[in-house]
Short mmCIF file of C-alpha atoms in Angstrom, two decimals:
data_model
loop_
_atom_site.label_atom_id
_atom_site.label_comp_id
_atom_site.label_asym_id
_atom_site.label_seq_id
_atom_site.Cartn_x
_atom_site.Cartn_y
_atom_site.Cartn_z
CA MET A 1 73.33 92.75 88.86
CA LYS A 2 75.67 90.60 90.87
CA TYR A 3 78.98 92.42 90.50
CA GLU A 4 79.65 95.75 92.21
CA ALA A 5 83.25 96.56 91.25
CA ILE A 6 86.11 95.61 88.95
CA VAL A 7 89.76 95.56 89.97
CA LEU A 8 92.23 95.63 87.11
CA GLY A 9 95.99 95.07 87.18
CA VAL A 10 98.40 95.69 84.34
CA SER A 11 102.12 96.30 83.93
CA ALA A 12 104.53 96.23 80.97
CA GLY A 13 102.63 96.73 77.72
CA GLY A 14 99.78 98.30 79.63
CA LEU A 15 99.13 101.47 77.69
CA LYS A 16 98.34 99.62 74.48
CA ALA A 17 96.22 97.01 76.24
CA LEU A 18 94.26 99.61 78.20
CA THR A 19 93.65 101.56 75.00
CA THR A 20 92.04 98.54 73.35
CA LEU A 21 90.04 97.67 76.46
CA PHE A 22 88.69 101.16 77.15
CA THR A 23 87.83 102.02 73.55
CA ASN A 24 85.68 98.87 73.51
CA ILE A 25 83.86 99.52 76.77
CA LYS A 26 80.33 100.86 76.36
CA ASP A 27 79.59 104.49 77.19
CA SER A 28 76.87 103.27 79.55
CA PHE A 29 79.27 101.06 81.53
CA LYS A 30 78.15 101.34 85.11
CA ILE A 31 80.22 99.71 87.83
CA PRO A 32 83.43 101.29 89.13
CA ILE A 33 86.84 100.15 87.90
CA LEU A 34 89.88 100.35 90.19
CA LEU A 35 93.12 100.18 88.27
CA VAL A 36 96.75 99.55 89.15
CA GLN A 37 99.18 100.18 86.31
CA HIS A 38 102.78 99.76 87.45
CA MET A 39 104.59 103.02 86.83
CA HIS A 40 107.66 105.01 87.74
CA ALA A 41 107.56 106.73 91.14
CA GLY A 42 107.72 110.19 89.60
CA SER A 43 104.89 109.72 87.11
CA ASP A 44 102.13 112.32 86.96
CA ASP A 45 98.44 111.78 86.17
CA TYR A 46 99.06 111.32 82.44
CA LEU A 47 97.37 107.91 82.35
CA ALA A 48 94.16 109.27 83.88
CA ARG A 49 94.04 112.16 81.42
CA TYR A 50 94.76 109.84 78.51
CA LEU A 51 92.12 107.22 79.41
CA ALA A 52 89.57 109.98 80.05
CA SER A 53 90.19 111.16 76.48
CA ILE A 54 89.43 107.78 74.90
CA CYS A 55 86.27 106.72 76.78
CA LYS A 56 83.11 108.27 78.19
CA LEU A 57 83.70 107.23 81.80
CA THR A 58 85.06 109.56 84.45
CA VAL A 59 88.74 108.65 84.90
CA LYS A 60 90.77 110.05 87.78
CA GLU A 61 93.67 109.41 90.11
CA ALA A 62 92.38 107.98 93.38
CA ASP A 63 92.16 110.37 96.34
CA GLU A 64 92.33 109.12 99.90
CA LYS A 65 88.96 108.80 101.72
CA GLU A 66 87.18 109.23 98.39
CA LYS A 67 83.82 107.47 98.13
CA ILE A 68 83.72 105.00 95.23
CA LYS A 69 81.14 106.01 92.61
CA ASN A 70 79.66 104.26 89.61
CA ARG A 71 80.76 105.10 86.05
CA THR A 72 84.20 106.00 87.35
CA VAL A 73 87.70 104.63 86.87
CA TYR A 74 90.12 105.16 89.78
CA ILE A 75 93.84 104.87 89.11
CA ALA A 76 96.37 104.22 91.89
CA PRO A 77 98.76 107.22 92.02
CA ALA A 78 102.46 106.61 91.41
CA ASN A 79 104.37 105.63 94.58
CA TYR A 80 101.22 104.87 96.64
CA HIS A 81 99.37 101.63 97.31
CA LEU A 82 95.63 101.86 96.70
CA MET A 83 93.28 100.03 99.09
CA ILE A 84 89.52 99.77 99.53
CA GLU A 85 87.89 100.14 102.94
CA ASP A 86 84.82 98.13 103.96
CA ASP A 87 82.68 101.27 103.65
CA LYS A 88 83.69 101.51 99.96
CA THR A 89 86.00 104.46 100.38
CA LEU A 90 89.57 104.57 99.11
CA SER A 91 92.78 104.58 101.13
CA LEU A 92 96.31 105.32 100.00
CA THR A 93 99.43 104.13 101.82
CA ILE A 94 103.18 104.33 101.46
CA ASP A 95 103.69 100.85 102.93
CA GLN A 96 106.64 98.73 101.82
CA LYS A 97 106.72 97.75 98.15
CA VAL A 98 105.01 94.43 97.43
CA ASN A 99 106.35 92.31 94.55
CA TYR A 100 108.85 95.17 94.03
CA SER A 101 105.88 97.40 93.25
CA ARG A 102 104.13 100.42 94.72
CA PRO A 103 101.32 100.56 93.77
CA SER A 104 100.97 96.79 94.00
CA ILE A 105 98.14 94.88 92.33
CA ASP A 106 97.99 92.28 95.13
CA VAL A 107 97.53 95.01 97.76
CA LEU A 108 94.55 96.48 95.88
CA PHE A 109 92.99 93.12 95.04
CA GLU A 110 93.25 91.68 98.56
CA SER A 111 91.64 94.72 100.15
CA ALA A 112 88.94 94.68 97.42
CA VAL A 113 88.05 91.11 98.38
CA ASP A 114 87.56 92.23 102.00
CA ALA A 115 85.25 95.02 100.84
CA TYR A 116 83.27 93.28 98.06
CA ASN A 117 83.52 89.53 98.81
CA ASP A 118 81.98 87.64 95.86
CA LYS A 119 80.66 90.77 94.14
CA LEU A 120 84.04 91.48 92.60
CA ILE A 121 85.60 90.98 89.18
CA GLY A 122 89.40 90.69 88.99
CA ILE A 123 91.28 91.18 85.72
CA ILE A 124 94.98 90.73 84.96
CA LEU A 125 96.43 91.93 81.67
CA THR A 126 99.92 92.02 80.15
CA GLY A 127 102.89 92.40 82.49
CA ALA A 128 106.40 91.20 83.27
CA ASN A 129 106.18 89.99 86.89
CA ASP A 130 103.77 88.03 89.07
CA ASP A 131 102.05 90.85 90.95
CA GLY A 132 98.31 90.20 91.11
CA ALA A 133 98.44 86.40 91.15
CA ARG A 134 97.85 86.17 94.91
CA GLY A 135 95.07 88.71 94.71
CA MET A 136 93.35 86.75 91.94
CA GLU A 137 93.57 83.64 94.07
CA GLN A 138 91.77 85.47 96.90
CA ILE A 139 89.05 86.72 94.52
CA LYS A 140 88.47 83.21 93.23
CA LYS A 141 88.35 81.81 96.78
CA ALA A 142 85.75 84.42 97.77
CA GLY A 143 83.55 83.49 94.81
CA GLY A 144 84.29 86.50 92.58
CA LEU A 145 84.89 86.38 88.83
CA THR A 146 88.45 86.05 87.51
CA ILE A 147 89.53 87.07 84.00
CA ILE A 148 92.98 87.16 82.41
CA GLN A 149 94.24 88.34 79.06
CA ASN A 150 95.26 85.37 76.92
CA PRO A 151 99.01 85.05 77.66
CA LYS A 152 99.58 83.80 74.09
CA THR A 153 98.59 87.19 72.70
CA ALA A 154 99.58 89.45 75.61
CA GLU A 155 102.47 91.77 74.84
CA VAL A 156 104.26 90.41 77.93
CA PRO A 157 102.76 87.09 79.09
CA SER A 158 104.35 86.59 82.55
CA MET A 159 101.69 88.33 84.63
CA PRO A 160 98.58 86.54 83.29
CA GLU A 161 100.61 83.31 83.20
CA ALA A 162 101.47 83.69 86.89
CA VAL A 163 97.73 83.70 87.64
CA THR A 164 97.26 80.35 85.86
CA LYS A 165 99.95 78.83 88.07
CA ARG A 166 97.78 79.50 91.12
CA ILE A 167 94.20 79.17 89.88
CA LYS A 168 92.12 78.25 86.87
CA PRO A 169 90.72 81.64 85.81
CA ASP A 170 87.04 81.77 84.84
CA HIS A 171 87.91 83.40 81.52
CA ILE A 172 91.08 83.54 79.39
CA LEU A 173 90.33 86.02 76.60
CA GLU A 174 91.58 88.53 74.05
CA LEU A 175 91.22 92.19 75.04
CA GLU A 176 88.22 92.86 72.79
CA ALA A 177 86.47 89.80 74.20
CA ILE A 178 87.16 90.97 77.77
CA ALA A 179 85.47 94.29 76.94
CA LYS A 180 82.54 92.45 75.38
CA LEU A 181 82.16 90.20 78.41
CA LEU A 182 82.27 93.15 80.80
CA ASN A 183 79.72 95.03 78.69
CA SER A 184 77.36 92.06 78.83
CA ILE A 185 77.57 91.24 82.54
CA THR A 186 77.63 94.68 84.10
CA ILE A 187 74.70 96.45 82.46
CA MET B 1 88.24 87.36 103.24
CA SER B 2 87.25 89.27 106.32
CA SER B 3 84.39 87.82 108.27
CA ILE B 4 82.28 89.68 110.79
CA ASN B 5 83.89 87.68 113.58
CA GLU B 6 87.37 88.49 112.39
CA ASN B 7 86.54 92.19 112.34
CA ILE B 8 85.27 91.97 115.91
CA GLU B 9 88.48 90.22 116.94
CA ILE B 10 90.53 93.01 115.36
CA ILE B 11 88.48 95.65 117.21
CA CYS B 12 89.16 93.80 120.47
CA LEU B 13 92.86 93.51 119.68
CA LEU B 14 93.19 97.26 119.00
CA GLU B 15 91.21 98.06 122.14
CA GLY B 16 93.48 95.74 124.15
CA ILE B 17 96.59 97.45 122.78
CA TYR B 18 95.15 100.84 123.74
CA GLN B 19 94.10 99.79 127.26
CA LYS B 20 97.36 98.06 128.04
CA TYR B 21 99.99 100.21 126.31
CA GLY B 22 98.26 103.49 125.42
CA TYR B 23 98.92 103.26 121.68
CA ASP B 24 95.70 104.12 119.89
CA PHE B 25 95.14 102.48 116.51
CA ARG B 26 91.36 102.52 116.82
CA ASN B 27 91.06 105.51 114.52
CA TYR B 28 93.49 104.35 111.86
CA SER B 29 92.25 103.46 108.38
CA GLN B 30 91.18 99.85 108.65
CA ALA B 31 92.43 98.35 105.41
CA SER B 32 96.07 99.11 106.05
CA VAL B 33 95.98 98.06 109.73
CA ARG B 34 94.24 94.84 108.71
CA ARG B 35 96.87 94.12 106.07
CA ARG B 36 99.71 94.65 108.54
CA LEU B 37 98.00 92.52 111.19
CA LYS B 38 97.41 89.76 108.66
CA LEU B 39 101.11 89.70 107.74
CA LYS B 40 101.98 89.50 111.45
CA LEU B 41 99.43 86.73 112.02
CA ASN B 42 100.96 84.67 109.22
CA SER B 43 104.57 85.26 110.23
CA SER B 44 103.94 84.47 113.89
CA ASN B 45 101.94 81.30 113.25
CA LEU B 46 99.07 82.32 115.49
CA PRO B 47 95.62 80.79 114.89
CA SER B 48 93.59 84.02 115.34
CA TYR B 49 93.58 87.69 116.35
CA SER B 50 92.18 86.62 119.72
CA ALA B 51 95.31 84.52 120.23
CA MET B 52 97.35 87.54 119.13
CA LEU B 53 95.59 89.70 121.73
CA HIS B 54 96.54 87.23 124.45
CA LYS B 55 100.18 87.29 123.35
CA VAL B 56 100.14 91.09 123.15
CA LEU B 57 98.84 91.38 126.72
CA TYR B 58 101.26 88.92 128.29
CA GLU B 59 104.42 89.26 126.18
CA LYS B 60 105.86 92.77 125.98
CA ASP B 61 108.50 91.67 123.45
CA PHE B 62 105.79 90.46 121.11
CA PHE B 63 103.94 93.73 121.47
CA ASP B 64 107.11 95.69 120.69
CA SER B 65 107.61 93.80 117.45
CA LEU B 66 103.93 94.24 116.54
CA LEU B 67 104.18 97.97 117.27
CA LEU B 68 107.06 98.24 114.84
CA ASP B 69 105.04 96.40 112.19
CA LEU B 70 102.06 98.67 112.73
CA THR B 71 103.91 101.96 112.72
CA ILE B 72 106.92 101.73 110.42
CA ASN B 73 106.56 103.73 107.25
CA VAL B 74 108.97 103.68 104.39
CA THR B 75 110.32 106.87 102.98
CA GLU B 76 113.26 108.20 101.02
CA MET B 77 115.42 111.28 100.85
CA PHE B 78 113.81 114.10 98.89
CA ARG B 79 110.68 112.00 98.30
CA ASP B 80 108.65 113.99 95.76
CA PRO B 81 111.42 116.29 94.48
CA THR B 82 108.90 118.88 93.27
CA PHE B 83 107.81 119.38 96.89
CA TYR B 84 111.34 120.40 97.90
CA LYS B 85 111.60 122.66 94.87
CA ALA B 86 108.44 124.43 96.01
CA LEU B 87 109.84 124.75 99.55
CA ARG B 88 112.91 126.48 98.13
CA SER B 89 111.07 128.83 95.83
CA ASP B 90 107.99 129.69 97.87
CA ILE B 91 108.57 128.90 101.55
CA VAL B 92 112.25 129.68 102.14
CA PRO B 93 111.62 133.41 101.46
CA ILE B 94 109.03 133.38 104.26
CA LEU B 95 111.37 131.54 106.64
CA LYS B 96 114.14 134.04 105.88
CA THR B 97 112.11 136.77 107.57
CA TYR B 98 112.43 135.08 110.99
CA PRO B 99 115.53 135.45 113.21
CA HIS B 100 115.08 131.91 114.57
CA ILE B 101 113.23 129.12 112.80
CA LYS B 102 111.52 126.21 114.50
CA ILE B 103 110.40 123.33 112.34
CA TRP B 104 108.33 120.39 113.56
CA HIS B 105 108.60 117.29 111.40
CA ALA B 106 105.82 115.03 112.68
CA GLY B 107 105.92 111.34 111.81
CA CYS B 108 109.54 111.43 110.67
CA SER B 109 110.00 107.63 110.60
CA THR B 110 113.64 106.70 109.91
CA GLY B 111 114.60 110.31 109.21
CA GLU B 112 115.28 110.45 105.48
CA GLU B 113 113.04 113.45 104.91
CA VAL B 114 114.33 115.26 108.01
CA TYR B 115 117.91 115.13 106.73
CA SER B 116 116.60 116.28 103.35
CA MET B 117 115.15 119.35 105.07
CA ALA B 118 118.40 120.03 106.93
CA ILE B 119 120.33 119.87 103.65
CA LEU B 120 117.91 122.27 101.99
CA LEU B 121 118.15 124.72 104.90
CA GLU B 122 121.93 124.64 104.79
CA GLU B 123 121.98 125.40 101.07
CA GLU B 124 119.61 128.29 101.65
CA GLY B 125 121.81 129.65 104.45
CA LEU B 126 119.17 128.99 107.11
CA LEU B 127 120.44 125.93 108.96
CA LYS B 128 122.45 127.86 111.58
CA ARG B 129 119.37 129.67 112.85
CA SER B 130 117.05 126.69 112.53
CA LEU B 131 116.09 123.88 114.86
CA ILE B 132 114.19 120.86 113.58
CA TYR B 133 112.10 118.86 116.04
CA ALA B 134 111.59 115.44 114.49
CA THR B 135 109.02 113.21 116.15
CA ASP B 136 107.57 109.78 115.62
CA ILE B 137 105.31 107.41 117.55
CA ASN B 138 107.89 104.64 117.32
CA GLU B 139 111.07 104.81 119.43
CA LEU B 140 112.88 102.17 117.39
CA VAL B 141 112.60 104.10 114.13
CA LEU B 142 113.55 107.29 115.99
CA ALA B 143 116.75 105.62 117.20
CA LYS B 144 117.53 104.77 113.57
CA ALA B 145 116.76 108.29 112.46
CA LYS B 146 119.09 109.66 115.12
CA GLU B 147 121.94 107.45 113.88
CA GLY B 148 121.50 108.85 110.40
CA ILE B 149 122.92 105.75 108.77
CA PHE B 150 121.43 104.71 105.45
CA PRO B 151 122.20 101.88 103.01
CA LEU B 152 124.70 102.78 100.31
CA GLU B 153 122.57 101.06 97.68
CA LYS B 154 119.92 103.78 98.12
CA ILE B 155 122.28 106.67 97.51
CA LYS B 156 122.01 106.60 93.73
CA GLU B 157 118.24 107.05 93.94
CA TYR B 158 118.60 109.74 96.62
CA THR B 159 121.16 111.61 94.57
CA THR B 160 118.78 111.69 91.62
CA ASN B 161 115.99 112.93 93.90
CA TYR B 162 118.32 115.56 95.38
CA GLN B 163 119.23 116.89 91.97
CA ARG B 164 115.60 116.94 90.83
CA ALA B 165 114.75 118.77 94.04
CA GLY B 166 117.01 121.65 93.01
CA GLY B 167 120.10 120.67 95.01
CA THR B 168 122.99 123.05 94.37
CA GLU B 169 125.96 121.04 95.61
CA SER B 170 127.34 117.55 95.19
CA PHE B 171 125.12 115.25 97.27
CA ALA B 172 128.24 113.45 98.54
CA GLU B 173 128.99 116.60 100.60
CA TYR B 174 126.35 115.52 103.09
CA TYR B 175 127.47 112.03 104.07
CA THR B 176 130.50 109.87 104.69
CA ALA B 177 130.45 106.46 103.05
CA SER B 178 131.89 103.42 104.73
CA TYR B 179 131.48 99.87 103.46
CA ASP B 180 127.83 99.41 102.48
CA ALA B 181 126.38 102.37 104.37
CA VAL B 182 126.56 106.14 104.58
CA ILE B 183 126.40 108.27 107.70
CA MET B 184 124.98 111.77 107.54
CA LYS B 185 127.31 114.66 108.45
CA LYS B 186 127.31 115.80 112.09
CA ARG B 187 126.58 119.43 111.26
CA LEU B 188 123.18 118.33 109.92
CA LYS B 189 122.42 116.11 112.92
CA ASP B 190 123.36 118.90 115.36
CA LYS B 191 120.33 120.86 114.22
CA ILE B 192 117.82 118.04 114.68
CA VAL B 193 116.21 117.03 117.98
CA PHE B 194 114.53 113.62 117.84
CA SER B 195 111.71 112.88 120.31
CA GLN B 196 108.88 110.45 120.75
CA HIS B 197 105.42 111.95 120.15
CA ASN B 198 102.13 110.21 119.45
CA LEU B 199 99.84 112.28 117.21
CA ALA B 200 96.80 110.20 118.19
CA THR B 201 97.13 110.75 121.94
CA ASP B 202 99.64 113.55 122.74
CA GLY B 203 99.09 117.31 122.73
CA ILE B 204 100.88 120.37 121.38
CA PHE B 205 104.56 119.69 120.89
CA THR B 206 106.12 123.07 120.17
CA GLU B 207 105.36 126.45 118.65
CA ALA B 208 106.57 126.11 115.10
CA HIS B 209 107.11 128.31 112.04
CA LEU B 210 106.79 125.29 109.78
CA ILE B 211 105.19 121.90 110.37
CA VAL B 212 105.97 119.08 107.97
CA CYS B 213 103.80 115.99 108.20
CA ARG B 214 103.81 114.00 105.01
CA ASN B 215 101.99 110.74 104.31
CA VAL B 216 100.95 110.25 107.91
CA LEU B 217 97.37 111.55 107.74
CA ILE B 218 96.52 109.05 104.98
CA TYR B 219 96.75 106.34 107.65
CA PHE B 220 94.13 108.01 109.89
CA ASN B 221 90.35 108.09 109.65
CA LYS B 222 88.52 111.43 109.21
CA GLU B 223 88.01 111.94 112.92
CA LEU B 224 91.67 111.49 113.79
CA GLN B 225 92.72 113.55 110.76
CA ASN B 226 90.64 116.43 112.09
CA LYS B 227 92.08 116.09 115.58
CA VAL B 228 95.65 116.13 114.27
CA LEU B 229 95.05 119.06 111.91
CA GLY B 230 93.65 120.96 114.91
CA LEU B 231 96.80 120.12 116.83
CA PHE B 232 98.91 121.46 113.97
CA LYS B 233 96.85 124.64 113.77
CA ASP B 234 97.38 125.26 117.48
CA SER B 235 101.10 124.47 117.22
CA LEU B 236 101.80 126.93 114.41
CA ILE B 237 102.64 130.59 114.91
CA ARG B 238 100.38 133.10 113.16
CA LYS B 239 101.05 132.80 109.42
CA GLY B 240 102.94 129.56 110.06
CA VAL B 241 103.30 127.03 107.25
CA LEU B 242 101.89 123.49 107.11
CA ALA B 243 103.24 121.00 104.56
CA LEU B 244 101.32 117.76 103.92
CA GLY B 245 101.89 114.79 101.60
CA SER B 246 101.07 115.14 97.92
CA LYS B 247 97.83 113.15 98.29
CA GLU B 248 96.70 114.80 101.52
CA THR B 249 94.53 117.87 101.81
CA ILE B 250 93.11 120.20 104.39
CA LYS B 251 90.22 121.04 102.07
CA PHE B 252 87.56 118.71 103.47
CA SER B 253 88.60 119.01 107.12
CA ASN B 254 87.20 121.13 109.97
CA TYR B 255 90.12 123.52 109.54
CA ALA B 256 89.77 124.29 105.82
CA ASN B 257 88.97 127.93 106.64
CA ASP B 258 91.95 128.44 108.91
CA PHE B 259 94.48 127.98 106.13
CA ILE B 260 95.13 129.29 102.64
CA GLU B 261 96.94 127.43 99.90
CA LEU B 262 100.50 128.66 99.45
CA VAL B 263 101.49 126.02 96.91
CA GLY B 264 98.29 124.13 96.13
CA LYS B 265 99.75 121.36 94.05
CA GLU B 266 102.33 120.49 96.70
CA LYS B 267 99.82 120.72 99.57
CA ILE B 268 101.64 123.54 101.34
CA TYR B 269 99.31 125.72 103.41
CA GLY B 270 99.61 128.96 105.38
CA LYS B 271 97.76 129.56 108.63
CA ILE B 272 95.77 132.78 108.40
CA ARG B 273 94.99 133.50 112.05
#
């Protein structure tokens, strides 16, 4: 198996998109998923509890210094950036907002490239700004796999569209097809 | 992408900073340091971290600006309102039992959370017998904290935080607005002493009833986290209180057995011996 981790960025329209994606991911899905969903600074761990209830994977808010494990989804906590260290542990920071966002998708993706090089899959779904586009460019440059939700059918197209302005993504797909692709390449 | 060579260059750069200026970033979490260095590399048009090391060694001004980039942390007044609520309900009653209260706020950055504490103490009738020692590694942010001047555009957000944190007055009581900034009231400032202190290299700062150090430990590796938690343990009075950031814990450290949880969810701990 070539790929060792998936980084996933989503913003406006995210809850619906994530629901479709995670209900279609196989119970046996192995590699870790690190997720940034833009959210309000005061949000609690609702998203983690919700996603845990609709799929068989372990879903949790990321803790600092936590070792990344298989079959687990890590969600960036509200008001913290999530980063990956070279030893595959997680870091949280309260650094400046990036693209008006904390957590920022670019911050996660760029650190993930440092840690995983070409063994990384980057995914951008629905969203209203351009956070994540730079990170996807780095993933592509490092030889990782880049996937975006088809902007034509995304609830808010700006975020996946912003990726296409920087790179030609390897796959432009509907949500169900993204799940299918992930199921097939990460067994 | 980080290459092996680039990582070696960064190690050399951090070692050079330590040898020359005494600031020790060698035990900071790498990813965040690397991100900050990368931003500096791009903005200063340098070809490599080796070139940056040379500039750091021979140009003090350049080092000063790099130090600011490496150490500035952003914060807000009453960040995490539920934390301040817990302080009021669970910790203030403990503080009320002391005739004089010493609080050490370590890593105070530009001071927003220190003024928040002073406001809370005043509303609880404790400010007059309290003294807050606010420290940070970075003298430039300390100077800002001491001024107590904050952008007016932030006040709406801070007011919301203040109210969520259980504030009992009108938030406007605590500052004077002029043009596009506010300045915090003198009676709050009078109870705060700002000083430079480096958690990575300096020793015990004071004997405190309460130590507040929020969202600083997340920047350190395990080894440095342990060292700093030991420093806090030694700086607290018996049954003193330690308040960490909402994503920080003492649980997996060397000092897990020296503290009990007072408010677990808000990461507020009590020293037991």
